[in-house]
Coordinates of C-alpha atoms in Angstrom, one line a residue:
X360 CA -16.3 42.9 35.3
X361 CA -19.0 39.9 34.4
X362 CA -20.1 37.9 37.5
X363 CA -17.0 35.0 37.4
X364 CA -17.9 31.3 38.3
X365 CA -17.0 27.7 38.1
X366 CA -20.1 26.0 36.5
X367 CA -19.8 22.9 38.4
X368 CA -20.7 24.9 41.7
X369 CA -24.2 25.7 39.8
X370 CA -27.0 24.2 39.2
X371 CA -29.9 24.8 36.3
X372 CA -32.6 25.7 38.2
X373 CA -35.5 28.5 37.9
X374 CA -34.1 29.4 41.5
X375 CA -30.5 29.6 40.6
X376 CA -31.6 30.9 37.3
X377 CA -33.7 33.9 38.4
X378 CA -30.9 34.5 40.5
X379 CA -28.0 34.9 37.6
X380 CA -30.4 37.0 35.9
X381 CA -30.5 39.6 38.3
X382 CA -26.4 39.6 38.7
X383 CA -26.4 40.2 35.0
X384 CA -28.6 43.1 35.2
X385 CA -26.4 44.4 38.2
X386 CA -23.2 43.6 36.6
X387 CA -24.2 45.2 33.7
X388 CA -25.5 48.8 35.2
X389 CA -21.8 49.1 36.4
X390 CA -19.7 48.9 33.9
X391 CA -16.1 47.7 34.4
X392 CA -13.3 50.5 34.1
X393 CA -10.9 48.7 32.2
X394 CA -13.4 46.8 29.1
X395 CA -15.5 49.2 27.4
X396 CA -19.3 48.0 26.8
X397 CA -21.4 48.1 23.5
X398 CA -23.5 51.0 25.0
X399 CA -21.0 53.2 26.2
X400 CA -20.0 54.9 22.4
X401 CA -16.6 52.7 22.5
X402 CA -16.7 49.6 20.3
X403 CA -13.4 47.4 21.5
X404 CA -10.9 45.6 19.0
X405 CA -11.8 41.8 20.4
X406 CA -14.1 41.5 18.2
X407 CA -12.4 43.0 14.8
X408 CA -10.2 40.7 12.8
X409 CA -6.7 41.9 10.9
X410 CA -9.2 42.7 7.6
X411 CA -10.9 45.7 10.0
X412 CA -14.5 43.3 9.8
X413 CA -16.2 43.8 13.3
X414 CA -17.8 41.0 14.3
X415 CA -21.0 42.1 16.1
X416 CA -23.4 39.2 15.1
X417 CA -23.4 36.0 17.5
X418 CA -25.0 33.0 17.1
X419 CA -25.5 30.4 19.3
X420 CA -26.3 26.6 18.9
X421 CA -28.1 25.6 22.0
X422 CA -28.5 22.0 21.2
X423 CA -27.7 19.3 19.0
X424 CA -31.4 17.4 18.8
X425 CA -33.9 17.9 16.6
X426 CA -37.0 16.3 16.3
X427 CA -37.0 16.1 12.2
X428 CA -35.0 14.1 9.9
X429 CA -34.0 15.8 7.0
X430 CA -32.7 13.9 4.2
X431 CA -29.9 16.3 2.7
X432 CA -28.9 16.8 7.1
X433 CA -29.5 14.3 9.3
X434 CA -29.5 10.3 8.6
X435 CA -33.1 9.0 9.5
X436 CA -31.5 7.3 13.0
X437 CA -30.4 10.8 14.3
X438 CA -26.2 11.5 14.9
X439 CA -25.0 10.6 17.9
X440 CA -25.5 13.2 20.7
X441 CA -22.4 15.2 22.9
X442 CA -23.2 13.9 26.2
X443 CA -25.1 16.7 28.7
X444 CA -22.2 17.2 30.7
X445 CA -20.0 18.6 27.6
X446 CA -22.9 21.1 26.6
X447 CA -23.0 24.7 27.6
X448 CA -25.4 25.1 30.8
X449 CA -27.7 27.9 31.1
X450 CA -25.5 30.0 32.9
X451 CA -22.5 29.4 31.0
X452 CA -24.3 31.0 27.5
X453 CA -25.8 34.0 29.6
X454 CA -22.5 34.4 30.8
X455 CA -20.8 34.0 27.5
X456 CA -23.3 36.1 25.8
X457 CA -22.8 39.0 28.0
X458 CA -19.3 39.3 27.6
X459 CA -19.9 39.3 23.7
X460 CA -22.4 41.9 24.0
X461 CA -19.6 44.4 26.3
X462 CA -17.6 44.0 23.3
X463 CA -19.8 45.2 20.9
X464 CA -22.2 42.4 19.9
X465 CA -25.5 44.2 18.4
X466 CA -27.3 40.8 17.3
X467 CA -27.8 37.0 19.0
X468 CA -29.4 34.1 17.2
X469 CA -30.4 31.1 18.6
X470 CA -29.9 28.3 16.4
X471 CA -29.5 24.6 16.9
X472 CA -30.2 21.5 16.0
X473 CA -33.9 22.9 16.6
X474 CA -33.7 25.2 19.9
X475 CA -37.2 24.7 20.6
X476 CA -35.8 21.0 21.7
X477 CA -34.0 22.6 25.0
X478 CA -36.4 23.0 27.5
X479 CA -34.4 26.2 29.2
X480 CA -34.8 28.3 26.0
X481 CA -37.3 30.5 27.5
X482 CA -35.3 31.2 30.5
X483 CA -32.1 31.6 27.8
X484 CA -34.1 34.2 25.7
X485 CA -34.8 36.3 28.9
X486 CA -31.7 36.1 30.2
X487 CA -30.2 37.8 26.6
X488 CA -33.1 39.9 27.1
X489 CA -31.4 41.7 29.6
X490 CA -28.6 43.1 27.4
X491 CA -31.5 45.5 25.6
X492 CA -30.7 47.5 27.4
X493 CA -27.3 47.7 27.7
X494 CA -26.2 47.6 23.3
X495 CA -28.0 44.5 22.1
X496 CA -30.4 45.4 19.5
X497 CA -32.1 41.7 18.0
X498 CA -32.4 38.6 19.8
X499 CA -33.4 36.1 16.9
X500 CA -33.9 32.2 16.5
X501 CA -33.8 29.7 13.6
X502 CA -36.5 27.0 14.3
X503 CA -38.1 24.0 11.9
X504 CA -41.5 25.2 13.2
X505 CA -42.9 22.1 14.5
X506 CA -43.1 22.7 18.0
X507 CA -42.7 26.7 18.5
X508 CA -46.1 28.1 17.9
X509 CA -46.9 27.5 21.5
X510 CA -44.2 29.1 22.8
X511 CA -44.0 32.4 20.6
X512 CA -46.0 34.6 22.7
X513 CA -43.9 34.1 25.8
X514 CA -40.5 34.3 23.9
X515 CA -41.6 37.6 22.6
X516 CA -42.8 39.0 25.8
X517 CA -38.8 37.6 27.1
X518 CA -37.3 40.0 24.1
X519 CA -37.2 37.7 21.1
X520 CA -37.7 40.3 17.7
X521 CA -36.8 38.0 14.7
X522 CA -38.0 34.1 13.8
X523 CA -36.2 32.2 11.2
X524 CA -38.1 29.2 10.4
X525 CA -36.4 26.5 8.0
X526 CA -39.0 25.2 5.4
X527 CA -37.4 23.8 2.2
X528 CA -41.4 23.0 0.7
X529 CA -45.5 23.9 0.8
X530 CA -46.1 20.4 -0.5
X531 CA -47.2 18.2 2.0
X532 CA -46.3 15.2 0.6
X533 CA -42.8 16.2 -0.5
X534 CA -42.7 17.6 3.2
X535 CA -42.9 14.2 4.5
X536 CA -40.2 12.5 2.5
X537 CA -37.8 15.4 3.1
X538 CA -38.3 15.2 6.7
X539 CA -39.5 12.0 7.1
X540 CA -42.1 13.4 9.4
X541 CA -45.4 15.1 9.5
X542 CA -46.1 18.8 10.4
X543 CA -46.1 20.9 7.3
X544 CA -49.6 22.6 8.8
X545 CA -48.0 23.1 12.4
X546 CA -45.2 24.6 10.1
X547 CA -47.2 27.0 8.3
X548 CA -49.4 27.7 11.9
X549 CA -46.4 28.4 13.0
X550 CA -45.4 31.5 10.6
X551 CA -49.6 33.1 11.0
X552 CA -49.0 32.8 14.9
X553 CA -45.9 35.3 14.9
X554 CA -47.3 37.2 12.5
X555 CA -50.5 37.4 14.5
X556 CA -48.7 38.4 17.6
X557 CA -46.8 41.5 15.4
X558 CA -43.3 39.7 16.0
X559 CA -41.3 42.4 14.0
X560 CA -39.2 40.3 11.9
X561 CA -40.2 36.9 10.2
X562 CA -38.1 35.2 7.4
X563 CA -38.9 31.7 6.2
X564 CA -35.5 30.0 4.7
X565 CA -35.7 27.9 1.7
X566 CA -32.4 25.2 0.8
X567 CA -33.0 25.0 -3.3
X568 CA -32.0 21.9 -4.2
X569 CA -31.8 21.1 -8.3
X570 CA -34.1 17.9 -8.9
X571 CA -35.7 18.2 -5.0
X572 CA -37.7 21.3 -4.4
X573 CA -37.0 23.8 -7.4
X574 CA -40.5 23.5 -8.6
X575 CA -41.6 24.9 -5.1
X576 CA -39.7 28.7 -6.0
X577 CA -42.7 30.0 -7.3
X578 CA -45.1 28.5 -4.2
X579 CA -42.9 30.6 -2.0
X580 CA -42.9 33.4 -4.0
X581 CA -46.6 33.3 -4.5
X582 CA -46.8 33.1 -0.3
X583 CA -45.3 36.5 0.0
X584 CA -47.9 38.0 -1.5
X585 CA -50.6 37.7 1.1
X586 CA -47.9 36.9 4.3
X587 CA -45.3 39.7 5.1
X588 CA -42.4 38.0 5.6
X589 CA -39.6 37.8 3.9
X590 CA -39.0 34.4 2.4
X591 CA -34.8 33.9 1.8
X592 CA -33.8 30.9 -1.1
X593 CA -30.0 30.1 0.0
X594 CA -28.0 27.9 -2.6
X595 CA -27.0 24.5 -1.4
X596 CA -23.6 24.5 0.7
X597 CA -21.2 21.7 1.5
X598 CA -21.7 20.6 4.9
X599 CA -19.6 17.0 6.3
X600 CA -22.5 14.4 5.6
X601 CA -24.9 16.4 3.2
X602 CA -23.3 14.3 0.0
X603 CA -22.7 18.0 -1.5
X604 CA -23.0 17.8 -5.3
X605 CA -22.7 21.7 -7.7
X606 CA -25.1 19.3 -10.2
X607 CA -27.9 20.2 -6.8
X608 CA -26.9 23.9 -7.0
X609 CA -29.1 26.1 -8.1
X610 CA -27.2 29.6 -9.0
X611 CA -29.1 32.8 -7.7
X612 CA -29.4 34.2 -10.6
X613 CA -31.3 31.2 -12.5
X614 CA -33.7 31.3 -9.8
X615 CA -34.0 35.3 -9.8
X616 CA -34.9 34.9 -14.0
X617 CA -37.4 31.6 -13.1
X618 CA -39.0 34.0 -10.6
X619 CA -38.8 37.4 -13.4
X620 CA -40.3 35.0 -15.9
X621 CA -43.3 34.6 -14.1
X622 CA -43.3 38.1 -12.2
X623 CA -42.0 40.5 -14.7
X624 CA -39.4 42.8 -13.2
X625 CA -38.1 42.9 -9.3
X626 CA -38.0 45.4 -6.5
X627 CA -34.4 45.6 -5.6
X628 CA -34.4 46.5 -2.4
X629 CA -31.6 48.2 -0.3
X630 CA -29.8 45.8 1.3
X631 CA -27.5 46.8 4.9
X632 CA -24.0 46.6 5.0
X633 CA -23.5 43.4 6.5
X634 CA -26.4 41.5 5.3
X635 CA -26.3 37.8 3.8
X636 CA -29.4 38.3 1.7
X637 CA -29.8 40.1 -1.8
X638 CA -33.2 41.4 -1.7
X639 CA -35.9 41.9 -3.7
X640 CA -39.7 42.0 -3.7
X641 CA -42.5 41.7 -5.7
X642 CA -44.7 44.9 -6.9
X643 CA -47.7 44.7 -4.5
X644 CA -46.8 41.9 -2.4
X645 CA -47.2 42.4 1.5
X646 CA -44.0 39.9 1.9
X647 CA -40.4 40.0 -0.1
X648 CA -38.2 37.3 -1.3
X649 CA -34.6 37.6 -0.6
X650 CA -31.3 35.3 -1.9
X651 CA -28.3 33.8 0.4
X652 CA -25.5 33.4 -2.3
X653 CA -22.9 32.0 -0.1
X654 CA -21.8 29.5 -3.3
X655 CA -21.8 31.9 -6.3
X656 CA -21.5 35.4 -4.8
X657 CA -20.0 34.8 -1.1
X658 CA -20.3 37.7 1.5
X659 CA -17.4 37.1 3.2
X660 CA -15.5 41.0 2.7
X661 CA -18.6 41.9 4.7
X662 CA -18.9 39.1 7.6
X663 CA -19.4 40.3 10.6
X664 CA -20.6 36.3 12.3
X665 CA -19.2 34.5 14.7
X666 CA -20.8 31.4 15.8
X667 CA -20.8 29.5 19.3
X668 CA -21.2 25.6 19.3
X669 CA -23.4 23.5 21.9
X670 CA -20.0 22.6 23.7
X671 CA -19.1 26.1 24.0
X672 CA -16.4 26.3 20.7
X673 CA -16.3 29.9 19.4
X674 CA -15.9 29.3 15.4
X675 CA -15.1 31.9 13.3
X676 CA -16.8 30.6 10.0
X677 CA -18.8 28.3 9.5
X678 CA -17.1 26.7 6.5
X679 CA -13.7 26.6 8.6
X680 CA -12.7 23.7 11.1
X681 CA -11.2 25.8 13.8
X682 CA -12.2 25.8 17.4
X683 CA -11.3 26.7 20.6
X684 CA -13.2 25.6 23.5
X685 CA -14.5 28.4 25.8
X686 CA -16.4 26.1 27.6
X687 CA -13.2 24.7 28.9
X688 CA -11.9 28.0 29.8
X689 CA -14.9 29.1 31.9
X690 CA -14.7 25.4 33.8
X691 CA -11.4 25.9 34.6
X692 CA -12.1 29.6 36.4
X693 CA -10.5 31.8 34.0
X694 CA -10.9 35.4 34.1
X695 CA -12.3 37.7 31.8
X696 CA -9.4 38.9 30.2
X697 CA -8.5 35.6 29.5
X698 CA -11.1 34.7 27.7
X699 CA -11.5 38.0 26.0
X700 CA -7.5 37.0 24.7
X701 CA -8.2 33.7 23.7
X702 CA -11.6 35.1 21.5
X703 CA -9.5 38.0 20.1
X704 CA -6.8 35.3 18.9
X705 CA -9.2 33.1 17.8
X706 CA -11.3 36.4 15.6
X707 CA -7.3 37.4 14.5
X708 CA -7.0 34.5 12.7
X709 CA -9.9 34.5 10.4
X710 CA -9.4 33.7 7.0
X711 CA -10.3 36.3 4.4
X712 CA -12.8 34.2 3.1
X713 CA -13.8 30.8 2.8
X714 CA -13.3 29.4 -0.8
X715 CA -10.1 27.4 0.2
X716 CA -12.4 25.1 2.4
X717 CA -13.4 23.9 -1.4
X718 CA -11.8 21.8 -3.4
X719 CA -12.6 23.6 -6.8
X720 CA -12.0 27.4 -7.0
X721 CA -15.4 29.4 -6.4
X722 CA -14.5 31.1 -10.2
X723 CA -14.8 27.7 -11.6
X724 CA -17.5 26.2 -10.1
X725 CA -19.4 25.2 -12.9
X726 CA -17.2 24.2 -15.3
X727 CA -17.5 20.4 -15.7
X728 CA -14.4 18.2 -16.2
X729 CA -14.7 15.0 -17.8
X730 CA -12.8 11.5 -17.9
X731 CA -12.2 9.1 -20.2
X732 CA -12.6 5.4 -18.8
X733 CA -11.7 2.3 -20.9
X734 CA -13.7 -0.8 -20.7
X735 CA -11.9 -3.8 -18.9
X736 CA -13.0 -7.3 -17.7
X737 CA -12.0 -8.3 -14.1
X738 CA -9.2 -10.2 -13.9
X739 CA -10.1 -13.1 -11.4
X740 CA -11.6 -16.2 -12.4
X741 CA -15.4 -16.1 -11.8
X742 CA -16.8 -16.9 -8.5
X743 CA -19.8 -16.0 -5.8
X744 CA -19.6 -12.8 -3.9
X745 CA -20.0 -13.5 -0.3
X746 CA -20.1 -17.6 -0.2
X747 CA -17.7 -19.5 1.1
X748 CA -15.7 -20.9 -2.1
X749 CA -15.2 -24.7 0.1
X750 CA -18.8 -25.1 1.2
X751 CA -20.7 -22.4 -0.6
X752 CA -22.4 -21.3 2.3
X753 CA -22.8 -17.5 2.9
X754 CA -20.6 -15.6 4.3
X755 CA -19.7 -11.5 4.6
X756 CA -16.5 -10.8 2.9
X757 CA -13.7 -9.4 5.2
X758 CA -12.9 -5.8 4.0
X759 CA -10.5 -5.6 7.1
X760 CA -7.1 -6.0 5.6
X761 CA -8.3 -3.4 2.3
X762 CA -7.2 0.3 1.6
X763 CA -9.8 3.0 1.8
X764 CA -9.7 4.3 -1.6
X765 CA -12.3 6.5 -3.7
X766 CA -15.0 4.5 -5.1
X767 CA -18.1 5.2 -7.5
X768 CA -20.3 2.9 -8.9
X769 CA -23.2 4.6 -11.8
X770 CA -26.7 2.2 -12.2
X771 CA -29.2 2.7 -14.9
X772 CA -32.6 1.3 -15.6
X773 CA -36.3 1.8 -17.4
X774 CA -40.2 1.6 -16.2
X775 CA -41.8 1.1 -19.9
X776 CA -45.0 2.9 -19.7
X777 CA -48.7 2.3 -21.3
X778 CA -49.6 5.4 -23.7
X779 CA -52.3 6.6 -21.1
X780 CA -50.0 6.5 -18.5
X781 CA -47.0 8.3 -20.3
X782 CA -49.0 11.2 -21.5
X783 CA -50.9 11.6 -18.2
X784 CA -47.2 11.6 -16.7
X785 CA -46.2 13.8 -19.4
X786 CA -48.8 16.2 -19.2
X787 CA -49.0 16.6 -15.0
X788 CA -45.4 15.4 -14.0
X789 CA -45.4 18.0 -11.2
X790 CA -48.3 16.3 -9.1
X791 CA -50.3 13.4 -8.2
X792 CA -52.0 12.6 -5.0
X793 CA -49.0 11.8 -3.9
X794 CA -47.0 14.7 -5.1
X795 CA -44.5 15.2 -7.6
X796 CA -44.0 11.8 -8.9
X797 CA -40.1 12.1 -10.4
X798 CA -39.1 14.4 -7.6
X799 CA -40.5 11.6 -4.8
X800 CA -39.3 8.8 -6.7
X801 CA -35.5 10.7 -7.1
X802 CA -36.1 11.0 -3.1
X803 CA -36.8 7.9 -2.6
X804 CA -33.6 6.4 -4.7
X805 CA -31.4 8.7 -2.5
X806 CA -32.8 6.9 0.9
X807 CA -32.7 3.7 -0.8
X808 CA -29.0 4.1 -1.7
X809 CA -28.4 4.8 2.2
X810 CA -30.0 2.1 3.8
X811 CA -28.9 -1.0 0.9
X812 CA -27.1 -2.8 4.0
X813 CA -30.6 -3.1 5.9
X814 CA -32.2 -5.2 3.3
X815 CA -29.7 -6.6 1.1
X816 CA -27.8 -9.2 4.2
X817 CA -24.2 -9.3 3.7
X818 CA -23.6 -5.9 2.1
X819 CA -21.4 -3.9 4.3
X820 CA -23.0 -0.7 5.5
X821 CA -21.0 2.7 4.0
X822 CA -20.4 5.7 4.5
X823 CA -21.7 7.5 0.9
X824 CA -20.2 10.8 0.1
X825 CA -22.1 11.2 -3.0
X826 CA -26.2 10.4 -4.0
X827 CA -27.0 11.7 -7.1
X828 CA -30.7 10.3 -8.7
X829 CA -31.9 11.3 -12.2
X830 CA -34.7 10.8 -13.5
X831 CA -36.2 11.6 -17.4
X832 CA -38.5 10.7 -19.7
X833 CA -37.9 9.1 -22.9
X834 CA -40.8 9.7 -25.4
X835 CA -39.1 7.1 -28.2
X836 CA -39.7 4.2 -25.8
X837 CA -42.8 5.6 -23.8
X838 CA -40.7 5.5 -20.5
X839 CA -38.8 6.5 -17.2
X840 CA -35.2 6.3 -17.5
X841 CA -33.1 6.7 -14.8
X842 CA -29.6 6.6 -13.6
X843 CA -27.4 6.8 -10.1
X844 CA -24.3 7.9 -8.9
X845 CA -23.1 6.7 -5.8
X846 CA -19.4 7.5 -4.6
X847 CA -17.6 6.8 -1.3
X848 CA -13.9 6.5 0.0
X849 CA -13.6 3.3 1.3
X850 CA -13.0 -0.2 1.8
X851 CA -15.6 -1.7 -1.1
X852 CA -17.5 -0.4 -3.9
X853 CA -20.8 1.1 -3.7
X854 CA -22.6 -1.2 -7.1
X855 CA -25.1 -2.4 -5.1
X856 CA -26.2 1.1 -3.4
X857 CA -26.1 2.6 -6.8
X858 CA -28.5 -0.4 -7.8
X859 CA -30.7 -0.2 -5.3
X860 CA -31.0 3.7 -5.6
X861 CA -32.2 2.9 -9.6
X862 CA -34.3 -0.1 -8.1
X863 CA -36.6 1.7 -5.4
X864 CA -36.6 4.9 -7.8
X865 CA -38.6 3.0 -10.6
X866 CA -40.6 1.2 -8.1
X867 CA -41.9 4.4 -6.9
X868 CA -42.9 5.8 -10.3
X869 CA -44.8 2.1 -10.2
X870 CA -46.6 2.9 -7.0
X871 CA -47.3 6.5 -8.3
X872 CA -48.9 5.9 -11.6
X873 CA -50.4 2.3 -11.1
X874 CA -53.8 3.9 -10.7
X875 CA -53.8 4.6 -14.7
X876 CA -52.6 1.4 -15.3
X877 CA -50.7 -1.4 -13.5
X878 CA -49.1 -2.8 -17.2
X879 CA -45.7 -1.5 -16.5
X880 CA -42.6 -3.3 -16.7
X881 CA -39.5 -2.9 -15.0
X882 CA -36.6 -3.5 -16.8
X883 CA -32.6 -3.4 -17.9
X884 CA -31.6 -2.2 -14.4
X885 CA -27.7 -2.7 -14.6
X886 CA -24.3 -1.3 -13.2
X887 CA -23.3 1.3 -16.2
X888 CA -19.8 1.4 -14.5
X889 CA -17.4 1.7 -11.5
X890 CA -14.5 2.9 -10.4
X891 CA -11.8 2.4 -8.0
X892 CA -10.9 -0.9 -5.6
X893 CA -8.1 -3.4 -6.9
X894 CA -10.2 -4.6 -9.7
X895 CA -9.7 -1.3 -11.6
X896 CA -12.8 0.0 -13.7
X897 CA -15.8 -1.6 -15.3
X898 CA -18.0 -0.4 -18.0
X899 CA -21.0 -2.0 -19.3
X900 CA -21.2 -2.9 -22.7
X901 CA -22.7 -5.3 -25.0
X902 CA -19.6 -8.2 -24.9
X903 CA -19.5 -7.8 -20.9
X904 CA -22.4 -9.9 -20.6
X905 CA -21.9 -12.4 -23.4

C-alpha cells in the first residue's frame, strides 16, 4: 500500500520533502497485492461511474491566489482566502495523487487560482513526476503566464509535458482592463519560452465573450500561423460570481463560420475519445485552433475528469456542488481502502451530465422569452432618498427589516458626437490608442456598475448577479447610445448601479475620442425601468417626469 500518515506529524520542508519522494518511488516499485496499479494491465472500478465512463484525468487546484484580477472572475479586491491550515500540504497531494494514479489515472493538471502562486509547485511537479514511470502519462498546468517563464525549464526537467496558459486577448490595452494589470508581453514571452525549450504540448485558452473580446478570434487565429500551438476558444460558462449572461455567449459554430469567412474551409482534425476540444486547423499554419463547447455541444457522455480542490474536496463535475473532503479523511489517519470507498462513492454518484445545474434546458438555450411590464407611478408621497424626513440631514436607509427579492433596474443614455468624430468612430471603431473604444467603454460600465457604493456615499454596496453594457451607434442623431442591465436578489434595487454603468460608459467614449474633438455632450442618461422591491415596477415614459 501507499506510505500512510497523519499530516500534522509532517512538516513542508525540502528535507522532509526529498524524503516523501523517495517513499513514493519505493512504494510504488512494490505494488500492493490487494489494489491493482495503472501499470500493471488491470485498470480498477474506483474510478468508473454507473454510466461505464472511467475517470483517468485528475486535476488539481493547488491554490486559491492569483496575482490578476479578471473582471468576468475575480472582483478587483481579491475573494477571501481558505486559511493555510485547511489547504492540502505538499505531502498530502503527492500522496493523493499517487493513489489516483494506482487506480488508473493517465493525466494530472495543475490548476489553480494561478499555480505558479505556490511556491512548492516545483517540488509538487517532481513529486507527480515519479508516477512516469509507474502509468501516468502527462503532467500538465493551466497558468495566466505572468510569472512562469522563469520557471519552465526547471518544471520540464521535473516531468511537466503540457502548458495551458489562459489569455482571453493580444490587445494590450484591452489586456489591462480585463485583468486590471499589466503583463500581456511577459504573457506572450511566456508561450516563445516553452516553445523554445520543445515543451511537447502548448495550448493557449481563449474565454469568448460577446461585446468583450470577439473581435480578438481572428488575432488568435492569425497567431497559429507562425506559433505551433494549439490555441482552444471555450464558450462562456456559468460560474457563482461571473454574472453569467447567454446574451455573452458566443456559440461554436458562429465563431467556426467568422473564422471560415476569413480562412476559407478548415482542417478537421481527429479528435481522441475523451477530448474537450473540437479541432481544427488552418491549411499551412504551424499551430491549430481548437473549440471547448461545454454550453452548446457538452461532452459529458465522454468525461473522464475529476477534479481535486485546494482543501482537498474530490468533485466530480465541475458544474455540480458536491464534495467530500479527503483532506479530512487523510487528517484523521484513514487507510487506503477507506479512502479508495469514499472516492468510489463519491465517482458512483455522478450525474449523467450537467444541464440540470441550469436553469434553462441546454435545447433551449437561445430562445428568448419576453415580458410585458405596465407602467405605474410609486405609490408614496414624494420625498428624499436617504435624508432624514425631521431634520433633512443624510442618512443611509435601513434595508434590515426588507425581503431579499429579485431586482433589475435597465439605464439608458447618449454622447452626441461632432461629424468628424462620428465618422472617424464609424470608420475605425475597433481601435484607437487606447484600444477598442466601445469594447473598453462597455468594460468600463460593467466595473463602474460594481463599485457605485464607493463613490456614490450612502448607496448600499450589492451583490450584482447580472452586468450587461451595450453600446451602438446611431447614425440619425450622430451618436453613442447605450443601455444597462443590472439585476440582483436582494434587499434594494440596483437603479443607481445601472446608472452609473451608462454614466462611466459614455464618459469613456468622451475620454477616447476627445482628441478629434472635445464638443461632445452627454445627455438623457435615465432609469428606462425596474423591477421588483415593494414599490412594484417603473417604466420611463414621457408623463413620468411631468
Amino acid at each position: 500500500m501507499l506510505l500512510s500518515f497523519h499530516s500534522k506529524t509532517l512538516r513542508t520542508t525540502p528535507f522532509r520533502v526529498q524524503w516523501y519522494l523517495k517513499s513514493l518511488s519505493a512504494q510504488a516499485q512494490r505494488p500492493s497485492r490487494s489494489i491493482a496499479t495503472a501499470d500493471s494491465g488491470t485498470v480498477p472500478d474506483t474510478l468508473r461511474d454507473t454510466f461505464g465512463r472511467h475517470h483517468n484525468y485528475l486535476r488539481i487546484s493547488l491554490t486559491e491566489k492569483c496575482n490578476l484580477r479578471c473582471t468576468y472572475c475575480m472582483p478587483a479586491e481579491g475573494v477571501p482566502l481558505t486559511p493555510k491550515s485547511q489547504l492540502l500540504t505538499t505531502e498530502e497531494i503527492l500522496h493523493l495523487a499517487g493513489l489516483f494514479v494506482r487506480q488508473g489515472t493517465t493525466k494530472i493538471r495543475l490548476t489553480g487560482g494561478e499555480p505558479t502562486m505556490r511556491p512548492d509547485l516545483l517540488e509538487i511537479v517532481r513529486g507527480l513526476g515519479q508516477w512516469k514511470q509507474h502509468g501516468l502519462k502527462s503532467i500538465g498546468m493551466t497558468t495566466n503566464g505572468i510569472a512562469v517563464k522563469r520557471l519552465l525549464p526547471a518544471l520540464m526537467e521535473a516531468g511537466l509535458d503540457t502548458l495551458n496558459v489562459s489569455l482571453d486577448t493580444m490587445d494590450p490595452f484591452m489586456f489591462n482592463i480585463m485583468t486590471r494589470r499589466q503583463g500581456l508581453d511577459r504573457v506572450l514571452g511566456a508561450i516563445d519560452e516553452a516553445l523554445s525549450i520543445h515543451l511537447p504540448r502548448v495550448k493557449v485558452n481563449t474565454v469568448v465573450m460577446r461585446g468583450v473580446n470577439e473581435d480578438q478570434i481572428l488575432r488568435f487565429v492569425e497567431y497559429t500561423k507562425e506559433h505551433p500551438v494549439v490555441v482552444r476558444f471555450i464558450e462562456y460558462m456559468p460560474f457563482d460570481g461571473n454574472s453569467w449572461s447567454q446574451k455573452k455567449l458566443v456559440p461554436y459554430k458562429e465563431l467556426l463560420q467568422t473564422i471560415e469567412s476569413s480562412y476559407g474551409h478548415l482542417i478537421k482534425q481527429t479528435d481522441d475519445e475523451n477530448d474537450t476540444t473540437k479541432a481544427y486547423q488552418v491549411p499551412g499554419h504551424k499551430g491549430s485552433i481548437g473549440f471547448i463547447t461545454s454550453m452548446t455541444d457538452h461532452f459529458c457522455g465522454t468525461c473522464n475528469r475529476l477534479r481535486i480542490t485546494t482543501d482537498g474536496s474530490i468533485k466530480v463535475c465541475l458544474f455540480g456542488n458536491a464534495e467530500v473532503s479527503l483532506r479530512d479523511l487523510l487528517r484523521q489517519g484513514k487507510s487506503e481502502q477507506d479512502l479508495l470507498h469514499v472516492i468510489g462513492a463519491a465517482v458512483k454518484k455522478k450525474k449523467k451530465q450537467h444541464a440540470e445545474r441550469f436553469s434553462f434546458p441546454m435545447a433551449g438555450l437561445f430562445s428568448i422569452a419576453t415580458t410585458t411590464t405596465t407602467a405605474r407611478h410609486y405609490s408614496t408621497l414624494p420625498r428624499l432618498t436617504h435624508t432624514d424626513s425631521t431634520t433633512g440631514e443624510a442618512r443611509m436607509v435601513s434595508v434590515a427589516d426588507k425581503s431579499d427579492t429579485k431586482r433589475e433596474a435597465k439605464a439608458a443614455g447618449r454622447i452626441l458626437l461632432p461629424p468628424v468624430t462620428f465618422d472617424l468612430l464609424k470608420n475605425n471603431t475597433t481601435h484607437t490608442l487606447k484600444g477598442s473604444v466601445l469594447v473598453v467603454a462597455q468594460i468600463a460600465g460593467i466595473q463602474a456598475a460594481k463599485q457605485t457604493s464607493q463613490w456614490i456615499p450612502l448607496c448600499h454596496p450589492l451583490l450584482l448577479t447580472c452586468i450587461d453594457v451595450t453600446l451602438s451607434m446611431d447614425e440619425a442623431r450622430s451618436s453613442v447610445e447605450c443601455e444597462a442591465v443590472v439585476q440582483t436578489t436582494g434587499k434594494t434595487g440596483v437603479e443607481m448601479e445601472a446608472l452609473s454603468a451608462v454614466s462611466v460608459a459614455l464618459l469613456t467614449v468622451f475620454d477616447m475620442c476627445k482628441a478629434s474633438s472635445k464638443a461632445m455632450v452627454i445627455q438623457d442618461i435615465h432609469v428606462v425601468s425596474k423591477s421588483g422591491g415593494k414599490n412594484g415596477p417603473f417604466l420611463h415614459t414621457r408623463e413620468t417626469i411631468t
